[in-house]
């Protein structure tokens, strides 16, 4: 049951082969059994989940026409999404006791679809990180090898999917946080174009880059999830953009015969592990059999992406995190002598090292005298990146790229060297800077660990990316592999 696709689960629920309460209980049992090995969940609320499931079962009995395709199916939410009445920590001591008064639009959309929330999921504190080691609740471990990281910041979401503790999860991606953990854990995730998914109620890290997205076992599952998750939200998120169609499953079965695929040489050289390059080549060969044409493209400014991102993201973070001042909510130091010390001590005592580093870098880069040299320069680079992609997409429909330069690294391997950690994001960051969609999917194994590939498209071509990934997954079974210890 825990290996089934969302479509299959939906079918079994509809045919009453299983009830939502039974399905929810099955996943709760798996969570209680396996989560101690991987620390993917921050909180699990059995009662809340079972009550939601029961409601769906009752509706199915009396007014089944009111149900959505996904009704009754469990989902786990990244703990940077506000959940009304349920603790939301963002993996920070600053928010350990914070219970939000409202739901994020994403959470609300899944609630309206009748999905059952299993619990809240581990991440790097405030989504800052690429290993899930920066969590106040301790690191999350990769189910394929618990000595390795699951990636981050949506590490918990990817790990629990690989361990089959939920059939679906939410993630957010500011510089790769859906795609890199998807690659490290062998699951599928899509980072939508900026504006497709509402950011309302998703705790802000870097607002011009943040975008929520679904994570699951396959592109087909992600298509169903994105259809429920994406919405135009003009009242609450002014950067949300209305889409002509919210059915992301509509193109899944299209032929890829006329698809032109760009291979950027900047991504297939240099930092990429040669063994990963070989695995990607096999995926490319598989796509060639589907009739796509390959064209070499140039993305000449790729090398500037990491420094530009690690300036812009901290600048926005330093501003966004100013709201955590211990006044209305959040951790407050109990031994401050006056108001100013209360602000300073509360923040010093509650933020972790990486969050402090980003606030310091961001505040420095925005300060008068340095603003033009760092912030404005980075914004100019961002324009160049957008331009590079724009030029490339005149020649091709999608671009293939590695997701990560290597397989999942060991716990603790990069913690003492933040720059090495940042360089891991070289292949994922450009997409966020250019506000593009990108899907990450597993395409092979190396040393017993999954290897991922990305398919990047022009803005608002999510359906095309899901189609391209689905056609590959119909012919291969990398996305169906799951780690032995969790069967
Ligand atoms: N690893 C990147 C960072 O640390 C990306 C994080 C994200 O996408 N939330 O900023």
Coordinates of C-alpha atoms in Angstrom, one line a residue, residues 1-333:
X1 CA 0.0 0.0 0.0
X2 CA 2.8 2.5 0.9
X3 CA 4.4 2.0 -2.5
X4 CA 1.2 2.9 -4.5
X5 CA 0.9 6.0 -6.7
X6 CA -1.6 8.7 -5.7
X7 CA -3.8 7.7 -8.7
X8 CA -3.9 4.1 -7.4
X9 CA -4.7 5.2 -3.8
X10 CA -7.4 7.5 -5.1
X11 CA -8.9 4.6 -7.0
X12 CA -8.9 2.3 -4.0
X13 CA -10.5 4.9 -1.8
X14 CA -13.1 5.6 -4.4
X15 CA -13.9 1.9 -4.8
X16 CA -14.0 1.6 -1.0
X17 CA -11.3 -1.1 -1.0
X18 CA -9.7 0.9 1.8
X19 CA -11.0 3.8 3.9
X20 CA -9.1 7.0 4.5
X21 CA -9.0 6.1 8.2
X22 CA -7.3 2.8 7.4
X23 CA -4.9 4.4 5.0
X24 CA -4.0 7.2 7.5
X25 CA -3.5 4.6 10.3
X26 CA -1.2 2.6 8.0
X27 CA 1.0 5.6 7.4
X28 CA 0.9 6.7 11.1
X29 CA 2.0 3.2 12.0
X30 CA 4.9 3.4 9.6
X31 CA 5.9 6.8 11.0
X32 CA 5.9 5.5 14.6
X33 CA 8.0 2.5 13.5
X34 CA 10.5 4.1 11.2
X35 CA 10.7 7.8 12.0
X36 CA 13.1 7.3 14.9
X37 CA 15.7 6.1 12.4
X38 CA 15.6 9.2 10.2
X39 CA 14.1 12.0 12.3
X40 CA 12.0 13.3 9.4
X41 CA 9.0 14.5 11.5
X42 CA 9.1 17.3 14.0
X43 CA 5.6 16.6 15.1
X44 CA 2.9 14.0 14.3
X45 CA -0.7 14.5 15.3
X46 CA -2.5 11.1 15.1
X47 CA -5.8 12.4 16.4
X48 CA -5.9 15.4 14.1
X49 CA -5.1 13.2 11.1
X50 CA -7.6 10.5 12.0
X51 CA -10.4 13.1 12.5
X52 CA -9.7 14.6 9.1
X53 CA -9.7 11.1 7.5
X54 CA -13.0 10.2 9.2
X55 CA -14.6 13.3 7.8
X56 CA -13.6 12.3 4.3
X57 CA -14.9 8.8 4.8
X58 CA -18.2 10.2 6.0
X59 CA -18.4 12.5 3.0
X60 CA -17.7 9.5 0.7
X61 CA -20.6 7.7 2.2
X62 CA -23.1 10.4 1.8
X63 CA -22.0 13.0 -0.8
X64 CA -19.1 11.4 -2.7
X65 CA -19.6 14.0 -5.5
X66 CA -18.1 16.6 -3.2
X67 CA -14.8 14.8 -3.0
X68 CA -11.6 15.7 -4.8
X69 CA -9.3 13.3 -6.6
X70 CA -6.9 13.6 -3.6
X71 CA -9.5 13.4 -0.8
X72 CA -8.5 11.0 1.9
X73 CA -4.9 10.7 0.9
X74 CA -2.3 11.6 3.6
X75 CA 0.3 14.4 3.1
X76 CA 3.1 15.8 5.3
X77 CA 3.9 19.5 5.5
X78 CA 7.2 21.1 5.7
X79 CA 7.4 22.9 9.0
X80 CA 7.8 26.4 7.4
X81 CA 4.1 26.3 6.4
X82 CA 1.7 27.8 8.9
X83 CA -0.9 25.4 10.1
X84 CA -3.8 26.8 12.1
X85 CA -3.8 25.5 15.6
X86 CA -0.8 23.3 15.1
X87 CA 2.7 24.2 16.1
X88 CA 4.9 25.6 13.3
X89 CA 8.6 25.9 14.2
X90 CA 10.6 26.4 11.0
X91 CA 13.1 24.2 12.9
X92 CA 14.1 27.1 15.0
X93 CA 14.3 27.6 18.7
X94 CA 12.8 31.1 18.0
X95 CA 9.4 29.4 17.2
X96 CA 9.4 26.2 19.3
X97 CA 6.2 27.2 21.0
X98 CA 4.5 29.0 18.1
X99 CA 1.0 28.0 17.2
X100 CA -0.2 30.0 14.1
X101 CA -3.7 31.5 14.0
X102 CA -4.2 30.8 10.3
X103 CA -3.2 28.3 7.5
X104 CA -0.8 29.0 4.7
X105 CA -2.6 29.1 1.4
X106 CA -0.8 25.9 0.4
X107 CA -2.1 24.1 3.5
X108 CA -5.5 25.5 3.0
X109 CA -5.6 24.3 -0.7
X110 CA -4.7 20.8 0.4
X111 CA -7.2 20.9 3.2
X112 CA -9.9 21.9 0.7
X113 CA -8.9 19.0 -1.5
X114 CA -9.5 16.8 1.5
X115 CA -5.9 15.6 2.0
X116 CA -5.1 14.4 5.5
X117 CA -2.2 16.1 7.3
X118 CA 0.0 13.5 9.0
X119 CA 2.4 16.0 10.7
X120 CA 5.0 18.7 10.3
X121 CA 8.4 17.9 8.8
X122 CA 12.0 18.7 9.6
X123 CA 14.0 21.2 7.6
X124 CA 17.1 23.4 8.0
X125 CA 16.3 26.3 10.3
X126 CA 14.3 28.9 8.3
X127 CA 15.1 26.8 5.2
X128 CA 18.7 28.0 5.3
X129 CA 20.9 25.1 4.4
X130 CA 21.4 22.1 2.1
X131 CA 21.8 19.2 4.5
X132 CA 19.1 19.5 7.1
X133 CA 21.9 19.7 9.7
X134 CA 20.9 23.2 10.7
X135 CA 17.8 22.1 12.6
X136 CA 17.0 22.9 16.2
X137 CA 15.4 19.4 16.3
X138 CA 18.6 17.7 15.2
X139 CA 19.6 16.4 11.7
X140 CA 17.4 14.3 9.5
X141 CA 19.1 11.2 8.1
X142 CA 19.0 9.8 4.6
X143 CA 17.1 6.5 4.5
X144 CA 19.4 5.1 1.8
X145 CA 22.3 5.5 4.2
X146 CA 21.7 7.0 7.6
X147 CA 25.3 8.2 7.8
X148 CA 24.5 10.6 5.0
X149 CA 22.4 13.8 4.8
X150 CA 19.0 13.8 3.0
X151 CA 19.8 17.2 1.6
X152 CA 18.1 20.4 2.5
X153 CA 16.4 22.4 3.3
X154 CA 13.3 20.1 2.6
X155 CA 15.4 17.2 3.9
X156 CA 12.6 15.8 6.1
X157 CA 10.1 15.8 3.2
X158 CA 12.5 13.9 0.9
X159 CA 13.6 11.4 3.5
X160 CA 10.1 10.5 4.6
X161 CA 9.0 10.0 1.0
X162 CA 12.0 7.7 0.3
X163 CA 11.1 5.8 3.5
X164 CA 7.5 5.7 2.3
X165 CA 6.2 7.3 5.5
X166 CA 3.7 9.4 3.5
X167 CA 2.7 9.3 -0.2
X168 CA 3.0 13.0 -0.6
X169 CA 4.8 16.0 1.0
X170 CA 5.3 19.7 0.6
X171 CA 8.6 21.5 0.1
X172 CA 9.9 24.9 -0.6
X173 CA 12.7 25.9 -2.9
X174 CA 14.7 29.2 -2.6
X175 CA 17.9 27.9 -4.0
X176 CA 17.3 24.2 -4.6
X177 CA 15.5 23.0 -1.4
X178 CA 13.0 20.8 -3.2
X179 CA 15.3 19.5 -6.0
X180 CA 18.6 18.8 -4.1
X181 CA 16.9 16.7 -1.4
X182 CA 14.8 15.0 -4.1
X183 CA 18.1 14.0 -5.8
X184 CA 19.8 12.8 -2.6
X185 CA 16.8 10.7 -1.6
X186 CA 15.7 9.3 -5.0
X187 CA 12.3 11.0 -5.2
X188 CA 10.6 13.5 -7.5
X189 CA 9.9 17.1 -6.8
X190 CA 9.0 20.2 -8.8
X191 CA 9.9 23.8 -8.1
X192 CA 7.2 25.8 -9.9
X193 CA 7.8 29.1 -11.6
X194 CA 7.9 32.0 -9.2
X195 CA 4.3 33.1 -8.7
X196 CA 2.5 29.8 -9.5
X197 CA 2.1 28.8 -5.8
X198 CA 1.1 31.3 -3.2
X199 CA 3.7 32.2 -0.6
X200 CA 1.1 33.4 1.9
X201 CA 1.8 31.7 5.2
X202 CA 5.1 30.2 4.1
X203 CA 7.6 31.6 6.5
X204 CA 9.7 33.9 4.4
X205 CA 13.4 33.3 3.8
X206 CA 14.2 35.2 0.6
X207 CA 10.9 36.5 -0.8
X208 CA 12.0 37.1 -4.4
X209 CA 13.2 33.5 -4.6
X210 CA 11.0 31.4 -2.3
X211 CA 8.5 29.1 -4.0
X212 CA 6.6 26.1 -2.6
X213 CA 6.2 22.9 -4.5
X214 CA 5.1 19.3 -4.3
X215 CA 7.4 16.3 -3.6
X216 CA 6.4 12.7 -4.2
X217 CA 7.5 9.5 -5.8
X218 CA 6.8 10.4 -9.4
X219 CA 6.1 13.2 -11.9
X220 CA 2.5 11.9 -12.2
X221 CA 2.0 12.3 -8.5
X222 CA 3.6 15.7 -8.5
X223 CA 1.2 16.7 -11.3
X224 CA -1.8 15.8 -9.2
X225 CA -0.4 17.6 -6.2
X226 CA 0.5 20.7 -8.1
X227 CA -3.0 20.9 -9.5
X228 CA -4.3 21.2 -6.0
X229 CA -1.5 23.3 -4.6
X230 CA -1.2 26.1 -7.2
X231 CA -3.7 29.0 -7.0
X232 CA -4.0 32.6 -7.8
X233 CA -4.0 34.4 -4.5
X234 CA -4.1 38.2 -5.2
X235 CA -5.5 39.0 -1.9
X236 CA -2.6 37.5 0.1
X237 CA 0.4 37.3 -2.2
X238 CA 0.8 40.1 -4.7
X239 CA 3.5 38.1 -6.5
X240 CA 1.1 35.3 -7.3
X241 CA 0.3 35.0 -11.0
X242 CA -2.9 33.7 -12.5
X243 CA -2.4 30.7 -14.7
X244 CA -4.7 29.9 -17.7
X245 CA -5.1 26.3 -16.5
X246 CA -4.6 24.6 -13.1
X247 CA -4.7 21.0 -14.4
X248 CA -1.1 20.0 -14.5
X249 CA -1.9 16.4 -15.5
X250 CA -3.3 17.4 -18.9
X251 CA 0.0 17.0 -20.9
X252 CA 1.4 14.0 -19.1
X253 CA 0.8 11.6 -22.0
X254 CA 2.0 13.9 -24.8
X255 CA 4.6 12.4 -27.1
X256 CA 8.1 13.9 -26.8
X257 CA 8.8 13.6 -30.5
X258 CA 9.1 17.3 -31.2
X259 CA 10.8 18.2 -28.0
X260 CA 14.1 20.1 -28.3
X261 CA 16.3 19.6 -25.3
X262 CA 19.2 21.9 -24.5
X263 CA 22.4 20.6 -22.9
X264 CA 24.3 23.5 -21.3
X265 CA 28.0 22.8 -21.5
X266 CA 28.6 24.8 -18.3
X267 CA 26.7 22.2 -16.3
X268 CA 28.3 19.1 -17.7
X269 CA 31.9 19.9 -17.0
X270 CA 34.1 21.2 -14.1
X271 CA 32.4 20.5 -10.8
X272 CA 30.4 17.5 -11.9
X273 CA 31.4 14.1 -10.6
X274 CA 32.4 12.1 -13.8
X275 CA 30.5 9.0 -12.6
X276 CA 27.3 11.2 -12.3
X277 CA 28.0 12.5 -15.8
X278 CA 27.9 8.9 -17.1
X279 CA 24.6 8.2 -15.4
X280 CA 23.1 11.4 -16.8
X281 CA 24.4 10.3 -20.3
X282 CA 22.3 7.1 -19.9
X283 CA 19.2 9.1 -19.1
X284 CA 20.0 11.3 -22.2
X285 CA 20.3 8.1 -24.3
X286 CA 16.9 6.9 -23.0
X287 CA 15.4 10.3 -24.0
X288 CA 16.9 9.9 -27.4
X289 CA 14.9 6.8 -27.8
X290 CA 11.7 8.8 -27.1
X291 CA 12.6 10.9 -30.2
X292 CA 13.8 14.2 -28.6
X293 CA 16.5 16.3 -30.3
X294 CA 19.5 17.5 -28.3
X295 CA 21.1 20.9 -28.9
X296 CA 24.1 22.3 -27.1
X297 CA 23.3 25.6 -25.4
X298 CA 25.4 28.2 -23.5
X299 CA 24.6 29.6 -20.1
X300 CA 27.8 31.6 -19.8
X301 CA 27.1 33.4 -16.5
X302 CA 26.4 30.2 -14.5
X303 CA 29.7 30.6 -12.5
X304 CA 28.4 33.9 -11.0
X305 CA 25.2 32.3 -9.7
X306 CA 26.5 31.1 -6.3
X307 CA 28.0 34.4 -5.2
X308 CA 25.0 36.4 -6.5
X309 CA 22.5 34.1 -4.7
X310 CA 24.5 34.0 -1.4
X311 CA 24.3 37.8 -1.5
X312 CA 20.7 38.3 -2.5
X313 CA 19.3 35.5 -0.3
X314 CA 21.0 36.7 2.9
X315 CA 20.0 40.4 2.2
X316 CA 16.4 39.4 2.0
X317 CA 16.7 37.1 4.9
X318 CA 18.2 39.8 7.1
X319 CA 15.2 41.9 6.4
X320 CA 12.6 39.1 6.7
X321 CA 14.0 37.8 9.9
X322 CA 13.8 41.2 11.6
X323 CA 10.2 40.4 12.4
X324 CA 11.4 37.8 15.0
X325 CA 11.8 40.4 17.8
X326 CA 10.2 38.4 20.6
X327 CA 7.5 41.0 21.0
X328 CA 4.3 39.3 19.9
X329 CA 5.3 35.7 19.6
X330 CA 8.3 33.5 19.5
X331 CA 11.1 32.8 22.0
X332 CA 11.8 35.6 24.5
X333 CA 14.9 35.8 26.7

